[in-house]
Coordinates of C-alpha atoms and ligand atoms in Angstrom, one line a residue:
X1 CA 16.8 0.9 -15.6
X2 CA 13.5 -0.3 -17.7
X3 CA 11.3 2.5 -18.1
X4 CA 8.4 -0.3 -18.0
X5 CA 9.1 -1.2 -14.7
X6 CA 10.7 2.3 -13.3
X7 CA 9.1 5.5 -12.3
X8 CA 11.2 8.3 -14.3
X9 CA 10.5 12.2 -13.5
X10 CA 13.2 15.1 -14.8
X11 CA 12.7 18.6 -13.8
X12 CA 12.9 21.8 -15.4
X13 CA 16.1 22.5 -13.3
X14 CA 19.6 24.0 -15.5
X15 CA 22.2 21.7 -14.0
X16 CA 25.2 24.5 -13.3
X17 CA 28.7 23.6 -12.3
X18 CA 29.5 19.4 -11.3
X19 CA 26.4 17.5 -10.8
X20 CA 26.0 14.3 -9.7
X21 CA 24.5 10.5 -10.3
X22 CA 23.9 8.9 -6.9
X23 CA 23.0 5.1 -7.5
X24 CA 21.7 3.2 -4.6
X25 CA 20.0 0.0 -3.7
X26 CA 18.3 -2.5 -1.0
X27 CA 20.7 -4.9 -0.1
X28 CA 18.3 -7.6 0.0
X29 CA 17.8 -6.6 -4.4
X30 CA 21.3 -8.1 -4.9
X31 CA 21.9 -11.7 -4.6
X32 CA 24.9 -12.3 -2.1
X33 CA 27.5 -13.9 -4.9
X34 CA 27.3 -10.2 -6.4
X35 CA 27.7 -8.4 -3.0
X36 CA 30.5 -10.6 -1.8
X37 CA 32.4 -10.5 -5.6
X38 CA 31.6 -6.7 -5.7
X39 CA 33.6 -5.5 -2.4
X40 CA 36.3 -7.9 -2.5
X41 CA 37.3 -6.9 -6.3
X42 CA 36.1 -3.0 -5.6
X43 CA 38.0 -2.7 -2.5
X44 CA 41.4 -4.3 -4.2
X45 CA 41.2 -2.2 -7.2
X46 CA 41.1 1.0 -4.9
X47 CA 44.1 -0.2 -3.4
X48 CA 45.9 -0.3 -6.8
X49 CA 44.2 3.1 -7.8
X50 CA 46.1 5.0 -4.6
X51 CA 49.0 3.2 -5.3
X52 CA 48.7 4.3 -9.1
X53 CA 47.9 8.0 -7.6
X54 CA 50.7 8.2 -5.2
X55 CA 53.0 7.3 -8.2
X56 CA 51.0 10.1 -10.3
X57 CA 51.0 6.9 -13.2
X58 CA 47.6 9.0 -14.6
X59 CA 47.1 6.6 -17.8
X60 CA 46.9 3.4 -14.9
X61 CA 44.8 5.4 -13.3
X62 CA 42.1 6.3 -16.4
X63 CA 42.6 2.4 -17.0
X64 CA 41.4 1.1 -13.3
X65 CA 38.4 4.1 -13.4
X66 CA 36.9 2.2 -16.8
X67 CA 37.6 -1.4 -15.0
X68 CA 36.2 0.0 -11.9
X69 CA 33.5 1.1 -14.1
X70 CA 32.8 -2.0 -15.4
X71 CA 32.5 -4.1 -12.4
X72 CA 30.4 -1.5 -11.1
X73 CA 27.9 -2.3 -14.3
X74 CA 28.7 -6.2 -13.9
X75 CA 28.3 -6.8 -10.2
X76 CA 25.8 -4.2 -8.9
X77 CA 24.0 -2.1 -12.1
X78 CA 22.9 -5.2 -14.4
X79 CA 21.8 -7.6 -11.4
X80 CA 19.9 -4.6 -10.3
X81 CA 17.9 -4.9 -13.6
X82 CA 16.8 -8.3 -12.7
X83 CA 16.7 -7.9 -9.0
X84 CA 13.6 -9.5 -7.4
X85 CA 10.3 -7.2 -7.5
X86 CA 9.6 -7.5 -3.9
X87 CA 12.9 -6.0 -3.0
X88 CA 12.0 -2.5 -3.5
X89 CA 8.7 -2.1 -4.1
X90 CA 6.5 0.7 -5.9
X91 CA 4.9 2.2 -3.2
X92 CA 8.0 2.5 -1.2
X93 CA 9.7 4.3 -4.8
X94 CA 6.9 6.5 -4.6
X95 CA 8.1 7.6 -0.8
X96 CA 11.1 8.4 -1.9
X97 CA 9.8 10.6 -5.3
X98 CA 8.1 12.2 -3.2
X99 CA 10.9 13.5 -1.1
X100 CA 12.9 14.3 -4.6
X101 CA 10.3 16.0 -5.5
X102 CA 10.6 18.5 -3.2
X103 CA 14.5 18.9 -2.9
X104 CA 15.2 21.5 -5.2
X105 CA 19.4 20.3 -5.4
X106 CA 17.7 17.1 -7.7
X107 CA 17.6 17.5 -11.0
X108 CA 16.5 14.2 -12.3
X109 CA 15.4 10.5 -10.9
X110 CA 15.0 7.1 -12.0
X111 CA 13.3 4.9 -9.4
X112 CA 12.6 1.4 -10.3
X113 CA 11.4 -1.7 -8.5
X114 CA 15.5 -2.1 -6.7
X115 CA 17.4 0.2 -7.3
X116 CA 16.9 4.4 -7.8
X117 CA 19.3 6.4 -9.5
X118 CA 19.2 10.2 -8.9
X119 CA 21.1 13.3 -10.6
X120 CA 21.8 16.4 -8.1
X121 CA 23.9 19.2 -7.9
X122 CA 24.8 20.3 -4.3
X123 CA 24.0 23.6 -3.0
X124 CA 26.0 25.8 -0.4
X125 CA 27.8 24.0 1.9
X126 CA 25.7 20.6 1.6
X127 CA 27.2 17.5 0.8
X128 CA 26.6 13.9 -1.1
X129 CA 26.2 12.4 2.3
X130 CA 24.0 15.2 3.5
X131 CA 21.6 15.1 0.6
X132 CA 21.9 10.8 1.5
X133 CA 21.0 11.3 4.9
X134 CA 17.7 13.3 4.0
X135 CA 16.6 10.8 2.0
X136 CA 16.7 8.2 4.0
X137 CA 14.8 10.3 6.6
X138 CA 12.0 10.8 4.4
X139 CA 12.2 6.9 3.5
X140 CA 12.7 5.6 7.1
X141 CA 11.3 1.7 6.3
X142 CA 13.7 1.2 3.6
X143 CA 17.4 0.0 4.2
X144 CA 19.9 1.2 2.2
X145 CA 23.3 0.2 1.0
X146 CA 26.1 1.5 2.8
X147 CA 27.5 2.8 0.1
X148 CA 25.9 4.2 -2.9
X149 CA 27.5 4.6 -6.2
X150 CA 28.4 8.5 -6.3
X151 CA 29.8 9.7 -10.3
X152 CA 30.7 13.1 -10.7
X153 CA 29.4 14.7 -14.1
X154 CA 29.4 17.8 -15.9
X155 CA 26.8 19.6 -16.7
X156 CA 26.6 18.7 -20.2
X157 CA 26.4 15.2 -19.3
X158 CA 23.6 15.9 -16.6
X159 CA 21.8 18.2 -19.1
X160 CA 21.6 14.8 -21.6
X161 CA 20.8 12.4 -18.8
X162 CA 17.9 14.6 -18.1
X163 CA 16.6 15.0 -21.3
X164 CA 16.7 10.9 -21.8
X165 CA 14.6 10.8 -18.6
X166 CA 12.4 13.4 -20.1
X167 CA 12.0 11.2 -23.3
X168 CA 11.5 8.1 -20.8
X169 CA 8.0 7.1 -20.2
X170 CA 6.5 8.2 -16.8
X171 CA 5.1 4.4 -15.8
X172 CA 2.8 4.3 -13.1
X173 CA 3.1 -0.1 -13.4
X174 CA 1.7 -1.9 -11.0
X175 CA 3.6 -3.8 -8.1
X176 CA 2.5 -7.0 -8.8
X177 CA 1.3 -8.5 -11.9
X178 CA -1.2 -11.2 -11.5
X179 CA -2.5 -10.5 -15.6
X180 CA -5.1 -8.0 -15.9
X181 CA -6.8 -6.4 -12.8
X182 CA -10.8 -8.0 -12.7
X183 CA -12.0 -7.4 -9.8
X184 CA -16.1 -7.8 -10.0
X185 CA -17.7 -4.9 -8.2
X186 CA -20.0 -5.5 -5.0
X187 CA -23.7 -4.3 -5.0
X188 CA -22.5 -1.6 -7.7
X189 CA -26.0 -0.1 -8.6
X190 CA -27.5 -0.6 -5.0
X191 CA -24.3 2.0 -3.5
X192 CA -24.7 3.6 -6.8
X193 CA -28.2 4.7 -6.4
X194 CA -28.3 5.2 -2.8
X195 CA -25.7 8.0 -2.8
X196 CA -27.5 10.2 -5.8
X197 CA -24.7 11.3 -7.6
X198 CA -25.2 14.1 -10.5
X199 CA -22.9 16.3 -12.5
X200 CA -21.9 19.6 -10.0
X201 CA -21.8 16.9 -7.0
X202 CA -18.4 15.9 -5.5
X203 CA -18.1 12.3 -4.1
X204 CA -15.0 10.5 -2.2
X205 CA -14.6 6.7 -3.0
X206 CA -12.3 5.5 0.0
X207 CA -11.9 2.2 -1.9
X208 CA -11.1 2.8 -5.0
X209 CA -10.1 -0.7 -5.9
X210 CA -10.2 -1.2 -10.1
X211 CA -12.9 1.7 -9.8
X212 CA -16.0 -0.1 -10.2
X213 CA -18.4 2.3 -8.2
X214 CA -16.1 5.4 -9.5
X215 CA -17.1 4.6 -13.1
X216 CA -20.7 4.8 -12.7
X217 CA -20.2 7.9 -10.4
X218 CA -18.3 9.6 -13.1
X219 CA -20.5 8.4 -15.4
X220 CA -23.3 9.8 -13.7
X221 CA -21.5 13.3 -13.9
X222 CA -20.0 13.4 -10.9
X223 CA -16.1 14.3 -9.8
X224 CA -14.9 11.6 -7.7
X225 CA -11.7 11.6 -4.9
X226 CA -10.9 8.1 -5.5
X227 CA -8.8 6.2 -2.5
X228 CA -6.4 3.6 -2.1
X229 CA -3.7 2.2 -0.4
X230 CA -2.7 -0.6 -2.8
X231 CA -0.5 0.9 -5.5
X232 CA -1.6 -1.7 -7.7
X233 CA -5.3 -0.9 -7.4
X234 CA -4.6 3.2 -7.8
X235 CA -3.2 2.2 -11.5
X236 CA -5.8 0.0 -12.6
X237 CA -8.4 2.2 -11.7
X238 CA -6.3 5.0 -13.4
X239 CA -5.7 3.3 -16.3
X240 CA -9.4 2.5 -16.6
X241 CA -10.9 5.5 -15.6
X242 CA -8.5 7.7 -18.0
X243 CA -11.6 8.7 -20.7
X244 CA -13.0 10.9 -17.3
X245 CA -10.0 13.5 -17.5
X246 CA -9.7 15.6 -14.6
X247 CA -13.6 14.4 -13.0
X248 CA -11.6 11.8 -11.1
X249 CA -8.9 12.6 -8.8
X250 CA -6.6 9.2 -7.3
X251 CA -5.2 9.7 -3.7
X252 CA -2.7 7.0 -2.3
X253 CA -3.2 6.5 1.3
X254 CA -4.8 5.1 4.3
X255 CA -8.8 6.1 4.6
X256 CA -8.7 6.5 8.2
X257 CA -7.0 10.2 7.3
X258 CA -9.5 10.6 4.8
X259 CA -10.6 13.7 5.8
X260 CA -6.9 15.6 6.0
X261 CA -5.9 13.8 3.1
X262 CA -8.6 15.7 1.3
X263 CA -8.3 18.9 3.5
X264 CA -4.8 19.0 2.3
X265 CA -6.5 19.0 -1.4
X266 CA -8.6 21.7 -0.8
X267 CA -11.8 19.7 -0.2
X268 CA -13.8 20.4 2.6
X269 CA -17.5 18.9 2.3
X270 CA -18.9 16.5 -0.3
X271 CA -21.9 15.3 -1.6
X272 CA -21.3 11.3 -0.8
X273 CA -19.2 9.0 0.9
X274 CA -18.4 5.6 -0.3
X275 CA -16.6 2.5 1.6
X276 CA -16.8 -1.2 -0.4
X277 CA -14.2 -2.3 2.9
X278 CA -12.1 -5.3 2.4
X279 CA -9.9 -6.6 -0.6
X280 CA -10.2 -6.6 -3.8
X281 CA -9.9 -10.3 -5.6
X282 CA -6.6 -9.2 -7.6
X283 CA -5.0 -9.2 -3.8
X284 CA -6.2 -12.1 -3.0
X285 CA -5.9 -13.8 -6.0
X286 CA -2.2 -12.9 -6.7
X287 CA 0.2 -15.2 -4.7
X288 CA 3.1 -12.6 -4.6
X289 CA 0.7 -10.9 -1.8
X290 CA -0.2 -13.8 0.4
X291 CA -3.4 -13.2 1.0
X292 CA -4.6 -16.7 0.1
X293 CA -3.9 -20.7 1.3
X294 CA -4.4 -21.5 -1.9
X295 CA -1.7 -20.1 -3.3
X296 CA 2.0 -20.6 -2.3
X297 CA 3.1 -17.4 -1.7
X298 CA 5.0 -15.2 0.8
X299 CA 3.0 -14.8 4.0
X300 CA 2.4 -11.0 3.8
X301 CA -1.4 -9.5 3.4
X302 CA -0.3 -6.4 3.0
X303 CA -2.4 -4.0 0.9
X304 CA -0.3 -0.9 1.5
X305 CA 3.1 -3.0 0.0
X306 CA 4.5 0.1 2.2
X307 CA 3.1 -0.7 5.3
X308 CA 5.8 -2.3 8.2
X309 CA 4.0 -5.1 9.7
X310 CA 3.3 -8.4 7.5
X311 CA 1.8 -11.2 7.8
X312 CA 5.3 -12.9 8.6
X313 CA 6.1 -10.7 10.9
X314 CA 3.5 -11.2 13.5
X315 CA 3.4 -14.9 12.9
X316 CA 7.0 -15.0 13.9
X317 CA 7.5 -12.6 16.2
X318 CA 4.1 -11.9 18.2
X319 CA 3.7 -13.6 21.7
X320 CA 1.5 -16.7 21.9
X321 CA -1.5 -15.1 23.8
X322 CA -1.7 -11.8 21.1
X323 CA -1.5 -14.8 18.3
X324 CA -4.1 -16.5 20.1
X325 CA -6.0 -12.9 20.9
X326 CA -5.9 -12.0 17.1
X327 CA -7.0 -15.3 15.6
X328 CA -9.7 -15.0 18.2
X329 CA -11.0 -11.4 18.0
X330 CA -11.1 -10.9 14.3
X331 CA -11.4 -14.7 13.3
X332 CA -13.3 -16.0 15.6
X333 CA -11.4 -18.9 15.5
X334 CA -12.4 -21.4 18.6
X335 CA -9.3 -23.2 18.2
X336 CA -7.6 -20.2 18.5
X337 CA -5.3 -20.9 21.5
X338 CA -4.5 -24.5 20.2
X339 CA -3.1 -22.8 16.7
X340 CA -1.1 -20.3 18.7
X341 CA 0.6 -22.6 20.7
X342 CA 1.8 -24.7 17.3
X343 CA 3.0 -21.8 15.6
X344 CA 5.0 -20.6 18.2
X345 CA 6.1 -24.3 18.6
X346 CA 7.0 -24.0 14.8
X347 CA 8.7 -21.3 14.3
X348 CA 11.2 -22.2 16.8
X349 CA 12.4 -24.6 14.9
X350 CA 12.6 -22.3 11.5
X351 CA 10.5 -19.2 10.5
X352 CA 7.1 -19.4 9.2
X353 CA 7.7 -17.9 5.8
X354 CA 5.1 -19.1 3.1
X355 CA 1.1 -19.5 2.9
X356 CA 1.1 -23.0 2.1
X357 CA 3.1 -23.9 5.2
X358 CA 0.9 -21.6 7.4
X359 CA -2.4 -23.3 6.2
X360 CA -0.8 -27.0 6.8
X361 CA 0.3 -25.8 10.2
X362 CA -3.3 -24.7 10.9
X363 CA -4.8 -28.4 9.4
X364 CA -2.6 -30.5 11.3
X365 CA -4.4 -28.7 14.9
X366 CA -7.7 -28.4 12.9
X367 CA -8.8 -31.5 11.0
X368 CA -11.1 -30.2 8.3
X369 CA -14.9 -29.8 8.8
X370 CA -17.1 -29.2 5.8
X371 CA -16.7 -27.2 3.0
X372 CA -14.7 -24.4 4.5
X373 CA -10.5 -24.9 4.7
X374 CA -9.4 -25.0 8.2
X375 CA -7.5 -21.7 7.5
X376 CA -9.9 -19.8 6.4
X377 CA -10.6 -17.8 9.9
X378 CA -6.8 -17.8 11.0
X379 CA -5.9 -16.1 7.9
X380 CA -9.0 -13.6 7.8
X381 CA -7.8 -12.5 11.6
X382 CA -4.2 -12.2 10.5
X383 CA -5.4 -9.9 7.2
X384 CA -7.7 -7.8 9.5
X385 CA -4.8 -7.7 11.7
X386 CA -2.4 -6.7 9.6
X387 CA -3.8 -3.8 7.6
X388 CA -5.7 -3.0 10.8
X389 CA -9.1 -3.1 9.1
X390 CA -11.5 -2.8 12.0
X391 CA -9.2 0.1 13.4
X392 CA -9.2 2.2 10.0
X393 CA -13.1 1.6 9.4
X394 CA -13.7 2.9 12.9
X395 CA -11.3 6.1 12.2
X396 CA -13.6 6.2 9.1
X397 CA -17.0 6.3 10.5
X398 CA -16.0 8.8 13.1
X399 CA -14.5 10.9 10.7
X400 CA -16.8 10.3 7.6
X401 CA -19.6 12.8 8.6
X402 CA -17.8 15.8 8.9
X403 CA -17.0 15.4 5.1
X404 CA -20.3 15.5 4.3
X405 CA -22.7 18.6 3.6
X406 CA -26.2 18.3 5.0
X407 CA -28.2 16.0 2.6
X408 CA -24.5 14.5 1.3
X409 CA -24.9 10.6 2.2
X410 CA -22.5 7.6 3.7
X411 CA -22.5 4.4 2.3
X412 CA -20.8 1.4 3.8
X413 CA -20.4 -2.2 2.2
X414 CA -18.7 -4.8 4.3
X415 CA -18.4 -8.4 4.1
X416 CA -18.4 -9.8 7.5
X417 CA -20.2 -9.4 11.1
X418 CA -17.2 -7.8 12.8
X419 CA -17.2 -4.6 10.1
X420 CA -21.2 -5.0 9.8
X421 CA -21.5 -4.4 13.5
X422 CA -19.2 -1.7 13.9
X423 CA -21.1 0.4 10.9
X424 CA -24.4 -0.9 12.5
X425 CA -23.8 -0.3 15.9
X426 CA -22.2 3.8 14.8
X427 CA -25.0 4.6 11.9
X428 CA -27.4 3.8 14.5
X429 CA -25.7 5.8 17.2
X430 CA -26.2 9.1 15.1
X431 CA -28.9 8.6 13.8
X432 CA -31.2 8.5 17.2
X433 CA -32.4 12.2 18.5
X434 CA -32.1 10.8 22.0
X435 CA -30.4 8.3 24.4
X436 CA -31.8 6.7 27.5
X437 CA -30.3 4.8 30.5
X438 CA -31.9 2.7 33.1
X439 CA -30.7 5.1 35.5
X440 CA -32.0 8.5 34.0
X441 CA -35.3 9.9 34.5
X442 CA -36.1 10.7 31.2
X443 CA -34.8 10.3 28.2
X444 CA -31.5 12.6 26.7
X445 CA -31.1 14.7 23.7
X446 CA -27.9 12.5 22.0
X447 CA -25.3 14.9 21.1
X448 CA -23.5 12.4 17.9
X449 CA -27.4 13.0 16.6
X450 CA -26.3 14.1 13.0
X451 CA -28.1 11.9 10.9
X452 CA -31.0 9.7 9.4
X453 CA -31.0 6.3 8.7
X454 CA -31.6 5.6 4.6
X455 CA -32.6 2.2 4.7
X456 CA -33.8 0.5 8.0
X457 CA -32.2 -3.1 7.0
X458 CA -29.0 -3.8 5.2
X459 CA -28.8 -3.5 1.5
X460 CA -27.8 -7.5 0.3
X461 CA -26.8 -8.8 -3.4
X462 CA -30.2 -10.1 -5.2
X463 CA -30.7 -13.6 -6.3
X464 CA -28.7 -12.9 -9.6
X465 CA -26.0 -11.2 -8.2
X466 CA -25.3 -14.2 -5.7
X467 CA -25.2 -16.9 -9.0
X468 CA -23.1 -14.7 -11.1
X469 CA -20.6 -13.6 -8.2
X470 CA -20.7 -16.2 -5.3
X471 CA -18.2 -13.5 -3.2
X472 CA -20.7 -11.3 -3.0
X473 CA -22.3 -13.4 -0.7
X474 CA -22.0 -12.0 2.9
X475 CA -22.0 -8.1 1.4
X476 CA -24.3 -5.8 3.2
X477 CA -24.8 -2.5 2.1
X478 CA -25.5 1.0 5.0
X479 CA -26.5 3.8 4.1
X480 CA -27.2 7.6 6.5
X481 CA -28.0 10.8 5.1
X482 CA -26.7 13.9 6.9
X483 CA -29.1 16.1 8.5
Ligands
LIG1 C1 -13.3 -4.3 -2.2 S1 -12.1 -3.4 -3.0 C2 -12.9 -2.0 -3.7 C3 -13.5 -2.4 -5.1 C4 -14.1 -1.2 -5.8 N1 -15.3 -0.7 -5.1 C5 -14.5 -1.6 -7.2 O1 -15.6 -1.6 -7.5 O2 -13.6 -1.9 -8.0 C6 -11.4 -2.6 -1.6 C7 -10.2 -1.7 -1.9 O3 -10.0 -0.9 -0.8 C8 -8.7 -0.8 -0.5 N2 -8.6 -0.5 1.0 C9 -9.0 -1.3 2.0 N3 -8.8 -0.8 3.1 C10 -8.3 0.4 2.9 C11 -7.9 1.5 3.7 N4 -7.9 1.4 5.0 N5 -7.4 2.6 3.1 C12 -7.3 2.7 1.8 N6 -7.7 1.7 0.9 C13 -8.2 0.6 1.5 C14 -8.1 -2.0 -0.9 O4 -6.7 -1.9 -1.2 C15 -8.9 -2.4 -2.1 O5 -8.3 -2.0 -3.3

């Protein structure tokens, strides 16, 4: 497997006794010609190794393992090499280290973008298909082969393949490779400023992105938890954050469990709290991600490549009114119901696979108006839908407080009215000492009253900030201070 593209890790593990190399794959990583050409020729030369067995003929025998050997290489190992990237991706590799990691019987593992090879020794009474069927637990949204490659080894032989792992660099490459990862940061010194940081003080970024905000947080002395659920993102900002050592600290996940992802670091209260929500322009400027009509690409929107709903998904599978619901609620779309009704028309007749064909779907029900492409809201409700974006800020805000020590501060960058009102509507909520009702006497002490609003209005990009990065133009920028 190419170390570039492969995630390699040995451990410090003696292999003792017969040890063995498990090789398995995604079906979808080997084109069909291989699959087809690979059982029909492996299961005929078993036949003539039992035959050769049963006749005790042992030089056949040695003969058919090296040509079974070497359709093994030619039909399953070397298409694996240049098996398509999607197929198995990164994040979902990292699942599985992570469930290697922690099985003690593995002694070694190569995991690359289709394939993962792993060295083990079994323990007790456990066998290969036991150790298989834990795996696959721990990695329940990937489909494996039925049959893995299983070679015995002896320990010699394991001891070398370890030590070429060893020697193997440890690539943390990103998914998708769209050139370098330039992403132009948001209202950088305005978040930057407002949450104070200063060497001793402990700030979470629960966007990391390419680590924009995290580099002048680190630079301003302070040790940042830096967030992420795009694999992608975590290594840019890794790779350009490396000069800060051990100040900053990368976590792969979801923010809506910031808090027990951190708790489950050791970190209970910090000094500041930052959220730049949305995507990054590397997602939406690679096509392999589909986030963009202007790019032909597969419809997925994904920013967690792990995640198990694309963009595909619920275009071809979700019921006309929850289309027309989505494209609704988090586009706004008015021609929302009109677009449903045509997709599902559509994808009768074939799937809805690619970006390009989504957009022209949307223009034939939507002639253009203006500037702005007719499938510009559909596909901003099918992102938000997908990665559940409103759901995850809301898990956020209700969470993000109890991070914080009294003085730490929250800041919040969205980019349009749907996140806006949601940090809007909660900032304000705890930030008021009482509530009132028509209906009560007298106004109530409010029991979420935790905090005090920084700025009364939203923070927005200056003048120059707008000419130099038109995106920037619907960012607002929140910011509370615990009490
Ligand atoms: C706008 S970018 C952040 C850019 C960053 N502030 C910078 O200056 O480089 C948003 C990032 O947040 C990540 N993200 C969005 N929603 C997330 C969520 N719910 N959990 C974790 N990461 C998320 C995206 O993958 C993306 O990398």
């Amino acid at each position: 497997m190419d170390p570039a593209t492969s995630i390699t890790r040995a451990k410090a593990t003696t292999p003792q006794g017969t040890c063995y190399r498990v090789l398995m794959w995604e079906p979808c990583a080997l084109p069909q010609e291989c699959r087809e050409a690979w059982e029909t020729q492996r299961r005929e030369l078993l036949g003539r190794m039992r035959d050769a067995g049963i006749k005790g003929a042992r030089g056949l025998l040695s003969q058919l393992e090296k040509e079974l050997k070497a359709l093994t290489v030619k039909f399953i190992e070397a298409p694996l090499t240049q098996a398509p990237r999607a197929a198995f991706s990164f994040a979902r590799a990292e699942a599985l280290g992570e469930a290697l990691q922690a099985h003690d019987a593995v002694l070694a593992y190569r995991l690359g973008t289709a394939a993962a090879e792993v060295l083990m020794q079994l323990e007790g009474e456990e066998t290969v298909a036991d150790m298989l069927t834990r795996w696959q637990a721990a990695t329940p949204d990937m489909t494996w082969c039925e049959q893995p490659i299983v070679q015995a080894m002896s320990a010699a032989d394991a001891v070398a393949w370890q030590a070429e792992c060893d020697s193997e660099e440890v690539a943390d490459t990103p998914e998708y490779t769209s050139g370098e990862f330039h992403h132009v940061t948001v209202l950088l010194h305005e978040a930057v400023e407002a949450l104070q940081p200063a060497e001793g003080k402990v700030m979470v970024d629960a966007t990391l992105g390419g680590g924009g905000h995290t580099e002048q947080l680190l630079s301003a002395g302070a040790e940042v938890w830096g967030i992420d659920q795009d694999p992608t993102a975590r290594a840019a900002a890794k790779a350009r954050l490396s000069a800060f050592g051990d100040k900053l600290h990368v976590v792969a996940g979801n923010f809506r469990n910031a808090a027990e992802m951190l708790r489950k670091h050791g970190v209970e209260q910090v000094d500041g709290l930052l959220a730049d929500i949305g995507i990054s322009s590397p997602q939406v400027d690679c096509a392999e991600r589909g986030f963009s009509f202007l790019h032909e690409g597969p419809l997925d929107m994904r920013m967690n490549p792990a995640a198990p709903r694309s963009a595909a998904d619920i275009v071809n599978t979700a019921p006309e009114g929850e289309l027309a619901d989505i494209l609704w609620q988090y586009g706004e779309e008015r021609a929302s119901r009109a677009i449903a009704r045509r997709i599902v028309q559509e994808r009768a007749k074939a799937p809805i696979t690619t970006t390009t064909q989504l957009a022209a779907l949307i223009a034939s029900v939507l002639p253009r108006k203006g500037k702005q492409h007719p499938a510009t809201r559909s596909f901003q409700a099918l992102r938000i839908a997908v990665n559940d974006e409103l759901g995850a800020l809301e898990a956020l805000l209700q969470s993000g407080l109890s991070l914080l020590k009294s003085g730490g501060r929250f800041a919040v960058i969205t980019f349009h009215s749907l996140e806006d009102r949601a940090v809007k509507r909660y900032f304000e909520h705890v930030c008021k000492p009482e509530i009132d009702r028509p209906e009560w006497p007298a106004p109530r002490p409010n029991p979420a009253y935790a905090a005090r609003l920084v700025y009364r209005k939203p923070i927005t990009p200056a003048e120059a900030e707008l000419t130099a990065n038109p995106r920037s133009r619907s960012a607002k920028l929140r910011v509370i201070e615990k009490l």
